[in-house]
XYZ file of C-alpha atoms in Angstrom:
778
model
C 17.195 -2.674 -0.821
C 13.746 -2.291 -1.362
C 11.231 -0.260 0.684
C 9.163 -3.430 1.598
C 10.159 -6.783 2.183
C 7.440 -10.068 3.433
C 6.175 -8.897 6.551
C 8.613 -6.879 7.937
C 9.413 -3.580 6.225
C 8.878 0.198 6.426
C 7.952 2.997 4.252
C 8.210 6.118 3.127
C 6.112 8.609 3.472
C 6.047 11.809 1.375
C 3.916 14.140 2.121
C 3.436 17.596 -0.337
C 1.484 20.260 0.916
C 0.169 22.431 -1.578
C 2.349 25.765 -1.039
C 2.995 27.106 -4.318
C 5.168 25.932 -7.258
C 8.217 28.051 -5.562
C 7.780 26.480 -2.080
C 9.784 23.885 -1.166
C 7.849 20.118 -0.419
C 7.508 19.307 2.946
C 9.008 15.530 3.650
C 8.975 13.520 6.272
C 8.942 9.519 7.323
C 5.792 7.324 9.293
C 5.142 3.759 10.332
C 3.140 2.309 7.813
C -0.225 1.868 7.675
C -2.996 -0.895 7.240
C -4.376 0.922 4.224
C -1.635 1.391 2.457
C 0.021 -1.692 3.637
C -2.072 -3.390 0.628
C -1.397 -1.252 -1.591
C 2.583 -2.979 -1.343
C 1.961 -6.730 0.026
C -0.667 -7.007 -3.083
C 2.359 -6.767 -5.688
C 4.919 -8.190 -4.127
C 2.721 -11.482 -3.385
C 2.028 -11.244 -6.839
C 5.978 -10.859 -7.948
C 6.948 -13.420 -5.778
C 4.452 -15.800 -7.383
C 6.045 -15.489 -11.038
C 9.278 -16.704 -9.529
C 10.831 -17.187 -12.896
C 14.186 -16.901 -14.984
C 15.658 -14.408 -17.604
C 17.873 -15.796 -19.916
C 20.274 -14.681 -22.425
C 22.788 -15.850 -24.937
C 25.946 -14.671 -25.839
C 27.890 -16.540 -29.145
C 31.122 -16.929 -30.101
C 30.228 -14.240 -33.572
C 26.843 -13.944 -35.464
C 28.068 -15.390 -38.658
C 28.776 -18.836 -39.155
C 29.990 -20.889 -41.934
C 28.670 -25.082 -41.944
C 31.033 -27.474 -40.226
C 31.965 -25.132 -37.377
C 30.989 -24.749 -33.672
C 28.525 -22.326 -32.345
C 30.096 -21.302 -28.924
C 27.766 -19.848 -26.377
C 27.216 -18.922 -23.238
C 23.809 -18.645 -21.233
C 23.284 -16.375 -18.695
C 20.189 -17.275 -15.763
C 19.645 -14.750 -13.948
C 16.911 -13.616 -11.254
C 14.749 -11.307 -12.648
C 14.552 -8.445 -9.838
C 17.910 -8.806 -8.445
C 19.767 -9.617 -12.067
C 22.353 -11.584 -10.293
C 23.072 -15.230 -11.342
C 20.221 -17.659 -10.348
C 20.487 -21.378 -9.077
C 17.412 -22.260 -9.202
C 17.069 -24.127 -12.789
C 19.847 -27.035 -13.392
C 19.292 -28.146 -16.801
C 18.902 -25.619 -19.957
C 16.993 -27.118 -22.767
C 18.283 -25.568 -26.208
C 17.533 -25.632 -30.023
C 18.843 -24.480 -33.286
C 15.736 -23.288 -35.323
C 15.781 -23.204 -39.366
C 13.531 -19.154 -39.668
C 12.546 -20.400 -42.454
C 11.016 -23.587 -41.726
C 10.591 -23.858 -38.166
C 12.160 -26.867 -37.829
C 14.763 -27.821 -35.127
C 17.929 -28.994 -36.213
C 20.043 -29.498 -33.278
C 18.391 -29.793 -29.897
C 20.378 -30.756 -26.671
C 20.436 -30.556 -22.972
C 23.390 -28.383 -21.090
C 24.104 -28.136 -17.506
C 23.452 -24.571 -15.431
C 25.873 -24.635 -13.199
C 25.045 -21.699 -10.868
C 23.215 -19.768 -13.576
C 25.770 -20.161 -16.266
C 25.801 -22.264 -19.268
C 28.683 -23.265 -21.255
C 28.228 -25.027 -24.463
C 28.918 -25.545 -28.081
C 26.621 -26.917 -31.199
C 28.476 -28.286 -34.594
C 27.022 -26.667 -37.942
C 26.728 -29.952 -39.800
C 27.845 -29.242 -43.974
C 24.114 -30.270 -44.970
C 22.813 -27.267 -43.169
C 21.010 -24.865 -45.798
C 22.349 -20.985 -45.582
C 19.785 -18.697 -44.709
C 19.282 -16.903 -40.884
C 18.614 -19.622 -37.805
C 17.638 -18.923 -34.284
C 19.644 -20.360 -31.507
C 16.914 -20.654 -28.553
C 17.066 -21.682 -25.056
C 14.397 -23.191 -22.149
C 14.467 -23.806 -18.410
C 11.853 -24.793 -16.492
C 11.581 -21.513 -15.165
C 12.051 -19.897 -17.957
C 9.074 -20.872 -20.225
C 5.421 -21.605 -19.665
C 2.077 -22.548 -20.852
C 0.711 -18.850 -19.610
C 3.183 -16.395 -21.637
C 2.244 -15.347 -24.811
C 5.634 -13.362 -25.700
C 9.239 -15.104 -25.557
C 13.310 -13.576 -25.462
C 15.603 -16.319 -24.836
C 16.482 -16.093 -28.287
C 19.613 -15.501 -30.409
C 19.409 -14.564 -34.135
C 22.119 -16.780 -36.318
C 23.135 -16.204 -39.871
C 24.674 -19.677 -41.623
C 26.929 -19.570 -45.013
C 28.538 -22.028 -46.966
C 31.883 -19.970 -47.523
C 31.590 -16.274 -45.878
C 32.633 -15.493 -49.791
C 28.977 -15.865 -50.549
C 27.635 -13.874 -47.456
C 25.919 -11.311 -49.218
C 23.768 -8.871 -46.475
C 21.132 -7.013 -48.627
C 19.355 -4.007 -46.811
C 15.596 -4.239 -47.917
C 14.431 -1.036 -49.016
C 11.065 -0.569 -49.890
C 8.349 1.588 -49.697
C 5.771 1.286 -47.215
C 2.511 2.782 -47.871
C 1.070 1.354 -44.564
C 1.802 4.041 -42.163
C 0.281 3.972 -38.259
C 0.001 7.123 -36.404
C -0.844 6.726 -32.645
C -0.914 8.684 -29.423
C -0.517 7.993 -25.718
C -1.301 10.537 -22.536
C 1.039 10.805 -20.209
C -0.691 9.024 -16.988
C -3.225 7.208 -19.528
C -5.826 9.643 -20.059
C -6.536 13.526 -21.332
C -8.245 15.280 -18.718
C -10.444 18.796 -19.357
C -9.534 21.763 -18.339
C -5.801 21.401 -17.454
C -2.303 20.365 -18.579
C -1.516 17.372 -20.123
C 1.091 16.143 -22.026
C 0.735 13.765 -25.648
C 3.393 11.592 -26.589
C 3.104 9.857 -30.542
C 4.432 7.813 -32.101
C 5.007 6.733 -35.980
C 5.755 3.549 -37.296
C 5.396 1.319 -40.741
C 4.270 -2.187 -41.489
C 7.824 -3.928 -40.073
C 6.651 -1.509 -36.640
C 9.841 0.011 -38.247
C 9.903 4.292 -36.951
C 8.547 7.222 -39.854
C 10.032 10.583 -39.535
C 6.795 12.807 -38.896
C 5.914 16.476 -39.025
C 2.292 17.678 -38.037
C -0.038 19.506 -36.563
C -2.432 19.498 -33.792
C -5.577 21.319 -34.942
C -8.618 22.639 -32.182
C -11.990 23.086 -34.013
C -10.245 23.292 -36.851
C -8.132 25.576 -36.403
C -4.326 25.373 -36.005
C -3.061 25.048 -31.928
C 0.697 23.491 -32.320
C 2.776 22.547 -35.106
C 4.926 19.119 -33.520
C 7.593 17.156 -35.236
C 9.282 13.705 -33.602
C 12.747 13.528 -32.018
C 13.914 10.407 -32.263
C 12.432 6.849 -34.065
C 8.888 8.662 -34.678
C 8.454 9.179 -31.717
C 7.709 12.804 -29.787
C 5.170 14.742 -27.749
C 3.155 18.319 -27.149
C 1.990 19.582 -23.984
C -1.625 21.282 -24.482
C -4.811 21.873 -22.277
C -7.595 19.906 -23.224
C -11.305 21.594 -23.364
C -14.213 19.112 -23.115
C -16.175 21.563 -25.155
C -14.117 21.471 -28.392
C -12.708 18.652 -31.009
C -9.478 18.334 -31.992
C -8.005 16.069 -35.187
C -4.277 16.333 -35.961
C -3.138 16.238 -39.376
C 0.428 14.886 -40.638
C 2.055 17.241 -43.275
C 5.566 14.878 -43.325
C 5.448 11.983 -45.160
C 2.055 13.860 -46.742
C -1.216 12.535 -45.413
C -4.678 13.670 -46.053
C -6.307 11.358 -43.501
C -7.222 12.980 -40.331
C -6.017 11.333 -36.545
C -8.510 11.964 -33.625
C -6.602 12.407 -30.216
C -7.642 10.246 -27.002
C -11.090 10.769 -25.399
C -10.987 13.431 -22.708
C -12.432 12.618 -19.801
C -14.762 15.384 -18.078
C -13.335 14.796 -14.487
C -9.913 13.466 -13.460
C -6.365 13.600 -12.909
C -3.393 14.052 -14.874
C 0.734 13.087 -13.535
C 3.558 14.537 -15.064
C 6.884 14.581 -14.667
C 8.665 17.760 -14.226
C 12.140 16.686 -13.252
C 14.461 14.196 -13.109
C 18.286 13.306 -12.570
C 20.159 10.099 -10.199
C 18.583 11.507 -7.064
C 15.515 12.168 -7.416
C 12.134 12.563 -9.724
C 9.753 15.109 -9.353
C 5.597 14.519 -11.041
C 3.248 17.269 -11.133
C -0.061 15.866 -10.454
C -3.304 17.943 -11.176
C -7.192 17.275 -11.334
C -9.414 20.068 -13.137
C -12.566 21.724 -10.867
C -14.897 19.031 -11.248
C -13.114 17.291 -8.568
C -13.211 17.614 -4.802
C -10.389 17.617 -2.492
C -8.988 13.907 -1.784
C -6.541 12.400 -0.836
C -4.499 10.065 -3.206
C -1.295 7.423 -3.399
C 1.661 7.439 -5.795
C 3.591 4.255 -5.323
C 7.137 3.368 -7.117
C 7.942 -0.090 -7.788
C 11.203 -1.135 -9.998
C 10.288 -5.116 -11.088
C 7.914 -6.119 -8.501
C 9.734 -4.464 -5.450
C 8.090 -1.398 -3.749
C 10.457 1.394 -3.249
C 8.620 4.535 -2.258
C 5.177 5.006 -1.535
C 3.782 8.341 -1.122
C 0.322 10.007 0.644
C -1.100 13.478 0.150
C -4.178 15.419 -0.251
C -4.616 16.781 -3.719
C -7.033 20.301 -4.348
C -6.166 21.177 -7.840
C -2.054 20.103 -8.386
C 0.256 19.118 -5.649
C 4.291 18.597 -6.399
C 5.328 14.839 -5.156
C 9.964 14.923 -5.129
C 10.307 11.238 -4.996
C 14.340 10.119 -4.167
C 15.810 7.717 -5.761
C 19.076 6.426 -3.500
C 18.517 3.218 -2.577
C 16.340 2.272 -6.300
C 17.650 0.070 -8.840
C 18.938 0.559 -12.227
C 15.523 -0.030 -14.279
C 12.105 0.689 -15.492
C 9.824 2.254 -12.632
C 6.445 1.701 -12.723
C 5.308 5.108 -10.875
C 1.488 4.274 -10.311
C -1.181 7.020 -8.874
C -4.172 5.751 -6.651
C -7.259 7.478 -5.565
C -8.855 6.731 -1.782
C -10.710 3.596 -2.580
C -6.692 2.030 -3.939
C -8.044 2.158 -7.822
C -5.238 3.060 -10.295
C -5.868 6.126 -12.233
C -2.587 7.227 -13.850
C 0.329 5.273 -14.491
C 3.679 6.600 -15.917
C 6.971 4.244 -16.974
C 10.642 6.152 -15.898
C 13.691 4.834 -16.473
C 16.050 5.242 -13.573
C 20.022 5.844 -13.699
C 19.899 4.774 -17.394
C 24.401 5.210 -16.503
C 24.011 2.663 -13.861
C 26.293 -0.126 -15.107
C 29.222 -1.925 -15.119
C 31.855 -0.173 -17.531
C 34.086 -2.282 -18.777
C 38.134 -0.759 -20.011
C 39.991 -3.096 -22.571
C 43.257 -2.335 -23.191
C 45.847 -4.214 -25.845
C 49.402 -4.168 -25.449
C 49.771 -3.161 -28.916
C 46.886 -1.733 -31.140
C 48.121 -3.770 -34.517
C 49.539 -7.344 -34.652
C 51.427 -9.439 -36.373
C 49.934 -12.976 -38.076
C 50.796 -15.495 -35.120
C 51.941 -12.434 -32.559
C 51.075 -13.211 -29.019
C 48.383 -10.506 -27.844
C 47.734 -9.514 -24.169
C 44.608 -8.307 -23.364
C 43.386 -6.443 -20.147
C 40.185 -5.775 -18.392
C 39.339 -3.314 -15.899
C 35.478 -3.857 -14.680
C 33.878 -1.203 -12.334
C 30.618 0.747 -11.253
C 29.531 4.355 -12.102
C 32.017 5.571 -9.250
C 34.932 4.511 -10.200
C 34.955 1.365 -7.888
C 36.116 -2.161 -9.105
C 33.567 -5.171 -9.504
C 34.323 -8.419 -9.868
C 32.411 -10.026 -13.039
C 31.668 -12.973 -14.650
C 32.773 -12.181 -18.143
C 31.947 -13.845 -21.443
C 35.047 -13.226 -23.948
C 35.179 -13.664 -27.716
C 37.394 -12.415 -29.927
C 37.254 -12.657 -33.742
C 37.126 -11.559 -37.703
C 34.907 -8.394 -38.074
C 33.119 -10.175 -40.909
C 31.337 -12.675 -39.375
C 29.886 -10.128 -37.398
C 25.874 -9.823 -38.273
C 24.864 -5.822 -38.191
C 20.893 -7.505 -38.722
C 21.777 -8.170 -34.886
C 20.412 -5.418 -32.459
C 20.880 -7.176 -29.014
C 22.983 -7.128 -26.230
C 23.243 -8.033 -22.285
C 22.413 -4.583 -21.326
C 18.966 -4.122 -23.786
C 18.022 -7.797 -23.241
C 17.796 -7.178 -19.119
C 16.908 -4.052 -19.210
C 14.011 -3.194 -22.137
C 13.357 -6.212 -24.320
C 12.496 -7.988 -21.282
C 10.515 -5.737 -19.561
C 8.287 -4.633 -22.358
C 5.697 -5.884 -24.423
C 6.331 -5.393 -27.841
C 9.189 -5.212 -30.228
C 11.978 -2.606 -29.697
C 13.373 -1.054 -32.488
C 17.543 -0.326 -31.993
C 17.445 -0.600 -27.874
C 20.766 -0.430 -27.919
C 20.954 3.710 -28.831
C 19.468 4.633 -25.765
C 22.366 2.990 -23.684
C 25.270 4.400 -26.295
C 26.854 7.643 -24.562
C 27.316 8.477 -28.128
C 23.776 9.477 -28.269
C 22.859 12.960 -27.462
C 19.557 12.919 -26.896
C 19.536 9.308 -25.799
C 18.078 9.972 -22.185
C 14.770 11.719 -23.607
C 14.785 9.171 -26.207
C 14.337 7.195 -23.459
C 11.700 8.714 -21.798
C 9.788 9.066 -25.063
C 9.661 5.147 -25.723
C 8.402 4.846 -22.381
C 5.863 7.388 -22.542
C 4.712 5.795 -26.047
C 4.644 2.400 -24.293
C 0.820 3.422 -22.857
C -1.152 1.189 -20.089
C 0.200 -2.444 -18.922
C 2.957 -2.410 -21.732
C 5.051 -2.926 -17.994
C 5.799 -6.653 -17.817
C 5.833 -6.384 -13.884
C 2.234 -4.465 -14.158
C 0.331 -5.784 -11.292
C -2.764 -6.423 -14.118
C 0.009 -8.996 -15.952
C 1.620 -10.186 -13.066
C -2.369 -11.829 -12.269
C -2.035 -13.718 -15.871
C 1.706 -15.306 -14.284
C 0.340 -15.730 -10.603
C 0.571 -19.422 -11.111
C 3.076 -20.533 -14.033
C 2.883 -23.373 -15.994
C 5.929 -25.399 -16.541
C 6.440 -26.830 -19.336
C 9.911 -28.345 -18.755
C 12.045 -29.692 -15.553
C 14.522 -30.722 -14.490
C 13.509 -33.879 -13.078
C 12.655 -37.114 -15.277
C 9.953 -39.251 -13.939
C 9.728 -42.505 -14.608
C 7.016 -45.573 -13.570
C 7.370 -49.091 -12.947
C 4.592 -52.073 -13.354
C 3.831 -55.467 -12.939
C 1.942 -57.686 -15.185
C -2.051 -57.080 -14.504
C -2.615 -60.453 -12.764
C 0.136 -60.113 -10.335
C -0.683 -55.813 -9.650
C -3.078 -56.048 -7.011
C -1.005 -58.917 -5.081
C 1.227 -56.902 -2.157
C 4.990 -56.565 -3.210
C 7.136 -57.389 0.126
C 9.645 -54.985 -1.178
C 10.232 -52.744 -4.661
C 13.215 -52.659 -7.292
C 15.728 -50.167 -7.264
C 17.494 -49.153 -10.168
C 21.682 -48.433 -11.080
C 22.504 -45.259 -13.407
C 25.488 -45.250 -15.296
C 27.624 -44.504 -18.198
C 29.170 -47.575 -19.940
C 31.843 -45.418 -20.535
C 32.831 -44.920 -16.959
C 31.933 -48.318 -15.122
C 33.237 -46.905 -12.123
C 30.330 -44.292 -12.052
C 27.065 -45.410 -10.965
C 24.578 -44.375 -8.604
C 21.696 -45.743 -7.122
C 17.923 -44.992 -7.596
C 15.142 -45.594 -5.471
C 12.131 -45.933 -5.957
C 8.760 -44.960 -4.157
C 5.385 -46.358 -2.754
C 4.177 -45.187 -6.130
C 6.476 -47.202 -8.056
C 7.745 -43.677 -9.175
C 11.332 -43.167 -9.335
C 13.020 -39.552 -10.441
C 16.211 -39.115 -12.692
C 17.898 -35.941 -10.975
C 20.181 -33.618 -12.658
C 22.850 -35.649 -10.393
C 22.779 -38.489 -13.615
C 22.317 -36.562 -16.369
C 25.667 -34.902 -15.618
C 27.081 -38.800 -16.033
C 27.283 -38.546 -19.425
C 25.701 -38.135 -23.237
C 24.071 -41.419 -22.623
C 22.888 -42.537 -18.821
C 21.406 -45.886 -18.860
C 18.984 -47.176 -15.807
C 19.370 -50.708 -15.390
C 16.292 -52.280 -13.152
C 17.758 -54.871 -10.286
C 14.897 -56.588 -9.654
C 14.584 -61.097 -10.369
C 13.266 -61.903 -13.589
C 9.831 -63.407 -12.190
C 7.734 -61.539 -11.542
C 8.183 -59.750 -14.544
C 9.066 -55.983 -13.700
C 8.568 -52.995 -16.903
C 9.615 -50.025 -16.202
C 8.903 -46.506 -18.605
C 10.282 -42.765 -18.061
C 8.741 -39.465 -19.322
C 11.603 -37.599 -21.284
C 9.148 -35.959 -23.540
C 11.321 -32.311 -23.148
C 11.474 -31.056 -26.184
C 8.249 -33.168 -28.018
C 6.223 -30.171 -24.820
C 8.681 -26.906 -26.565
C 7.785 -28.014 -30.034
C 4.090 -27.977 -29.068
C 4.195 -24.913 -27.411
C 6.729 -22.767 -28.804
C 4.940 -21.803 -32.192
C 2.202 -20.266 -30.635
C 4.344 -17.950 -28.857
C 6.412 -14.664 -30.505
C 10.064 -14.277 -30.094
C 9.919 -10.981 -28.579
C 13.595 -9.748 -30.663
C 14.495 -6.526 -31.345
C 14.698 -4.115 -34.677
C 17.639 -3.347 -35.849
C 18.300 0.308 -37.329
C 18.693 -0.206 -41.686
C 20.651 3.060 -41.365
C 23.431 1.203 -39.887
C 23.674 -1.489 -42.052
C 26.521 -0.781 -44.226
C 28.192 -2.573 -47.387
C 30.940 -3.899 -45.045
C 34.630 -2.455 -45.975
C 36.633 -5.468 -44.122
C 37.543 -7.668 -47.307
C 37.426 -11.593 -46.879
C 40.598 -13.349 -46.127
C 42.146 -14.594 -49.276
C 44.593 -17.861 -49.085
C 47.579 -17.354 -50.222
C 48.695 -18.483 -53.502
C 50.792 -21.419 -53.357
C 47.694 -22.586 -51.030
C 45.114 -25.053 -53.198
C 41.066 -24.878 -51.480
C 39.593 -27.532 -52.533
C 35.601 -26.832 -52.758
C 34.650 -30.389 -52.112
C 36.093 -33.878 -51.117
C 34.485 -36.604 -51.813
C 35.205 -39.533 -49.736
C 34.055 -42.900 -50.607
C 33.077 -46.300 -48.422
C 31.654 -49.805 -48.809
C 28.428 -49.423 -46.481
C 28.397 -51.197 -42.995
C 25.903 -51.588 -41.044
C 26.473 -49.590 -37.421
C 25.076 -49.241 -33.959
C 25.266 -45.906 -33.059
C 26.306 -46.700 -29.626
C 29.366 -48.946 -28.350
C 27.739 -50.088 -25.705
C 24.586 -51.721 -27.700
C 26.888 -52.873 -30.265
C 28.262 -55.236 -27.207
C 25.076 -55.808 -26.015
C 24.321 -57.233 -29.877
C 26.632 -59.455 -29.790
C 26.082 -60.586 -26.165
C 22.594 -61.179 -27.610
C 23.106 -62.966 -30.816
C 24.947 -65.297 -28.940
C 22.870 -66.279 -26.200
C 19.793 -66.956 -28.447
C 21.154 -68.765 -31.261
C 21.787 -72.570 -31.262
C 23.800 -72.591 -33.900
C 27.261 -74.026 -34.392
C 30.543 -75.048 -36.127
C 32.376 -78.359 -36.236
C 36.090 -78.669 -36.747
C 35.728 -79.197 -40.204
C 33.944 -75.891 -41.357
C 30.359 -77.690 -41.249
C 26.878 -75.914 -39.849
C 25.100 -77.270 -37.712
C 27.030 -80.577 -38.420
C 24.964 -83.892 -37.903
C 27.830 -86.218 -37.002
C 29.939 -84.194 -34.767
C 26.770 -82.739 -32.443
C 26.032 -79.298 -31.359
C 28.392 -80.775 -28.067
C 31.206 -82.253 -29.395
C 34.302 -80.630 -27.891
C 36.030 -77.927 -31.016
C 32.630 -76.800 -32.283
C 32.185 -73.371 -32.078
C 29.713 -70.792 -32.707
C 29.322 -69.251 -36.590
C 30.544 -66.061 -37.764
C 28.519 -63.473 -39.415
C 29.717 -62.694 -43.082
C 31.315 -66.251 -43.209
C 30.201 -69.047 -45.506
C 30.133 -72.854 -43.888
C 29.871 -76.028 -45.413
C 26.603 -78.754 -45.564
C 26.713 -82.102 -44.390
C 26.323 -84.561 -47.166
C 23.763 -86.427 -44.558
C 22.025 -83.035 -44.667
C 21.816 -82.945 -48.345
C 20.262 -86.317 -48.664
C 17.460 -85.483 -45.996
C 17.054 -81.710 -47.381
C 17.068 -83.111 -51.239
C 16.429 -86.863 -51.217
C 19.784 -87.479 -52.884
C 23.449 -86.724 -53.461
C 24.409 -83.296 -55.559
C 25.098 -82.806 -58.620
C 28.721 -84.375 -59.767
C 31.267 -81.732 -58.819
C 29.575 -79.309 -56.833
C 30.299 -79.197 -53.098
C 27.314 -77.869 -50.931
C 27.694 -74.794 -49.310
C 25.869 -72.354 -47.286
C 24.968 -68.722 -47.942
C 26.936 -66.372 -46.382
C 25.739 -66.760 -42.443
C 23.338 -64.274 -41.112
C 22.201 -63.545 -37.318
C 18.670 -62.262 -36.882
C 19.057 -57.991 -37.029
C 18.134 -56.291 -33.255
C 16.544 -53.624 -32.579
C 17.991 -50.987 -30.018
C 14.316 -51.685 -28.592
C 15.091 -55.177 -28.274
C 18.315 -55.034 -26.615
C 16.835 -52.819 -24.452
C 13.632 -54.797 -22.909
C 16.425 -58.438 -22.969
C 18.483 -56.946 -20.996
C 16.368 -55.018 -19.163
C 17.725 -51.529 -19.749
C 16.195 -48.011 -20.278
C 18.365 -44.918 -21.985
C 18.515 -41.649 -21.210
C 19.947 -38.681 -22.921
C 21.846 -36.653 -20.284
C 23.910 -33.463 -20.951
C 25.443 -32.698 -23.691
C 29.120 -33.130 -23.306
C 32.118 -29.794 -22.864
C 34.356 -29.027 -25.554
C 37.917 -26.932 -25.078
C 37.827 -23.709 -27.359
C 41.254 -24.630 -29.498
C 44.076 -21.891 -28.895
C 47.707 -22.522 -30.304
C 50.567 -21.754 -28.989
C 53.198 -20.062 -30.873
C 56.230 -19.966 -28.019
C 58.905 -19.753 -30.166
C 60.611 -19.647 -33.638
C 60.244 -22.943 -35.094
C 56.262 -22.726 -34.406
C 55.861 -19.503 -35.815
C 57.401 -20.560 -38.950
C 55.320 -23.891 -39.118
C 54.096 -24.206 -42.588
C 50.637 -25.768 -41.818
C 48.504 -22.547 -42.330
C 46.401 -21.499 -39.614
C 43.218 -20.003 -40.941
C 40.920 -19.409 -37.110
C 38.718 -16.770 -37.705
C 37.764 -17.002 -34.134
C 41.286 -16.130 -32.033
C 39.291 -16.945 -28.570
C 36.414 -17.311 -26.665
C 36.093 -17.465 -22.997
C 32.747 -17.716 -21.408
C 34.180 -17.878 -17.954
C 36.277 -14.167 -17.139
C 35.887 -13.809 -13.777
C 37.391 -10.674 -12.595
C 39.249 -10.116 -9.091
C 38.935 -7.996 -6.009
C 40.376 -5.142 -8.186
C 38.087 -5.763 -10.760
C 40.917 -6.839 -13.570
C 41.125 -10.031 -15.605
C 44.041 -10.048 -17.972
C 44.068 -12.696 -21.080
C 46.429 -13.683 -23.655
C 45.861 -15.480 -27.251
C 47.877 -15.943 -30.228
C 47.307 -14.244 -34.000
C 46.286 -16.543 -36.957
C 47.472 -16.159 -40.456
C 44.175 -14.323 -41.360
C 45.500 -11.004 -41.459
C 42.322 -8.316 -41.835
C 40.125 -6.414 -38.797
C 39.398 -8.032 -35.534
C 36.660 -6.972 -33.112
C 36.498 -8.134 -29.322
C 33.323 -8.417 -27.540
C 32.549 -8.519 -23.810
C 29.459 -9.109 -22.062
C 28.903 -9.882 -18.243
C 26.682 -9.547 -15.304
C 28.683 -8.135 -11.743
C 28.120 -9.872 -8.315
C 26.060 -6.711 -7.381
C 23.527 -6.868 -10.619
C 24.740 -4.784 -12.544
C 25.202 -5.538 -16.432
C 27.747 -4.753 -19.190
C 28.653 -4.846 -22.776
C 32.037 -3.180 -24.677
C 33.425 -4.025 -27.676
C 36.702 -3.196 -29.455
C 39.037 -3.598 -32.711
C 42.705 -4.194 -33.722
C 44.083 -5.150 -36.680
C 46.685 -7.773 -37.923
C 48.654 -7.941 -40.507
C 50.854 -9.844 -42.206
C 54.911 -7.990 -42.600
C 57.086 -7.840 -45.369
C 60.266 -7.937 -46.476
């Protein structure tokens, strides 16, 4: 728990006495005071006003063929605790063509306790190429933000055999070299750490080496440690000149170091582990002894605050026992509570969900049953109840150009401004220097790059929503009746025509406004609203369901913050696409032709269309099959309504009246095929006093065959499933265990399993595993 919470909190203060580097620090706690209370309250009030969701997409695979379903799971988490959030009820999802930036799919999905279980269908008319799946909730997509995170890059192909994973290898003449003083400033006369980062025009890292010059003489040689980043320590002097020259890649340009301050303070992280951080705070001789404060906050929650006197230098040891995993902002304030140094530190990088997978076999035959055991624990090997998404698919459908997973998304991408390069490296246990690399990443972010910084939070202190869970509607009267007092207001009934027993009343308030809530959107994909009012006076009503229109107007103004993949990891895929057996003929295309026939998109409207046509026409057919027969009259027994498309006769009397004489000899007069008037959907809705609103997109069960006997195993009908298993709602028991079963298909190749999820304690985790399916031969 944080050290501070609302008005009732206790602060842990650390006071360090300057007794020399070899002496231990004197640590003690004391009650909060009015001056230090401000450093806590100001930040936490701003963080509560932010009140946003963080949304993450997990998909069943990364590459899809047209005419396939994209199965996805969305995690909607509280941005501070990383637990499932319940504040939003509706998720608006789009599939966007990266080339045209047009949405080719957009639907609403229900958020149930922070989870969305959804799918969408890829039409065969889609062009092959890159697409982006995006999601917007009422509390994650705002007008006053510049970056957007809830996205997943997909690749769509006509056939997997046509997928060409091209790695662009081009010479980039653009070279950007930037330097970042630890704490924010270089100060004359004291030791400073200067970090650096080298990138090309695509924000990809460039490995560099170079030299720092002092008064035109080489002072320090340096080279990058990871992804074009590195650092060196020196003592700058305001009376000397400094510059950097890059020797590799060869450059003739001289890079000026950041401005050196005549007087000031520096903050250096000199030690860290899972239990504490150790900082050295120093100031030059130009400053007198003063009081300083050090504050550590994670995602807008203050966890510790230190107060001490500073003469020349002092060490402050900050314990991390109750601090959660993630980026922490450590800020140094002067006696006037002005920030003078700032440092980002990643706390407890090894704290996560540890997901262990055990298959009953490492290799399976086609159509064989497989059993997967999942064990989830924390870093102390204690079991964790977790909500997991599990996908198992042909490895060739893995998108090597996608560098995102649930851990990097929540702990890095959504916490820092700007695009990150290969963020998975920092949490891969196989990366030997990952902790130093992660430290360099945060050193090279500079000031105000943390989204929870007070300056950034002030910009979002009053988020401006774009979409909402509810849909508002309004009832109006004709102008001549609007000023007259009404005795009572009408109500509406919401219903799904496919489920006549499911009806809900919607009441209208005194302002003639009504609200369509998520409980109404759950009734079906198409929800109808009928106004329960008399025809006189004539009420009209409308709804404001413009969510996607508002999204499309705003989304192009925002940059999608998506991580960059390490090109060195994109290698030609050794897994070969599945080849169909020689006795199976695969047709490239099947053309099905049919006569064009106009049909209504909605069966219910088709029914209303028929009723309206019968009600509005006065035409009739007599028992002699004559249309509008003048002899039998419209009310004679045996008359019937005409049928569209049929041909009816014309009575001789009508011919005489219309043509002034008999028809030519031998010709029996006939009407052309009968046609009813064409009625639009808008006309039908108005005639029956209806409105229609699009509800939540329906769920669909993922298909899994069962080969439980010899007959089913030997079924000659081929099974070419490339996704063997998809389950977005695997929940481990109190022992952290879940056991799954699935059946292999006829595709004999490498398969990959992907598991991602969130624990009840807010820990995140992911794991990949592989196995092989082979076709046994006699």
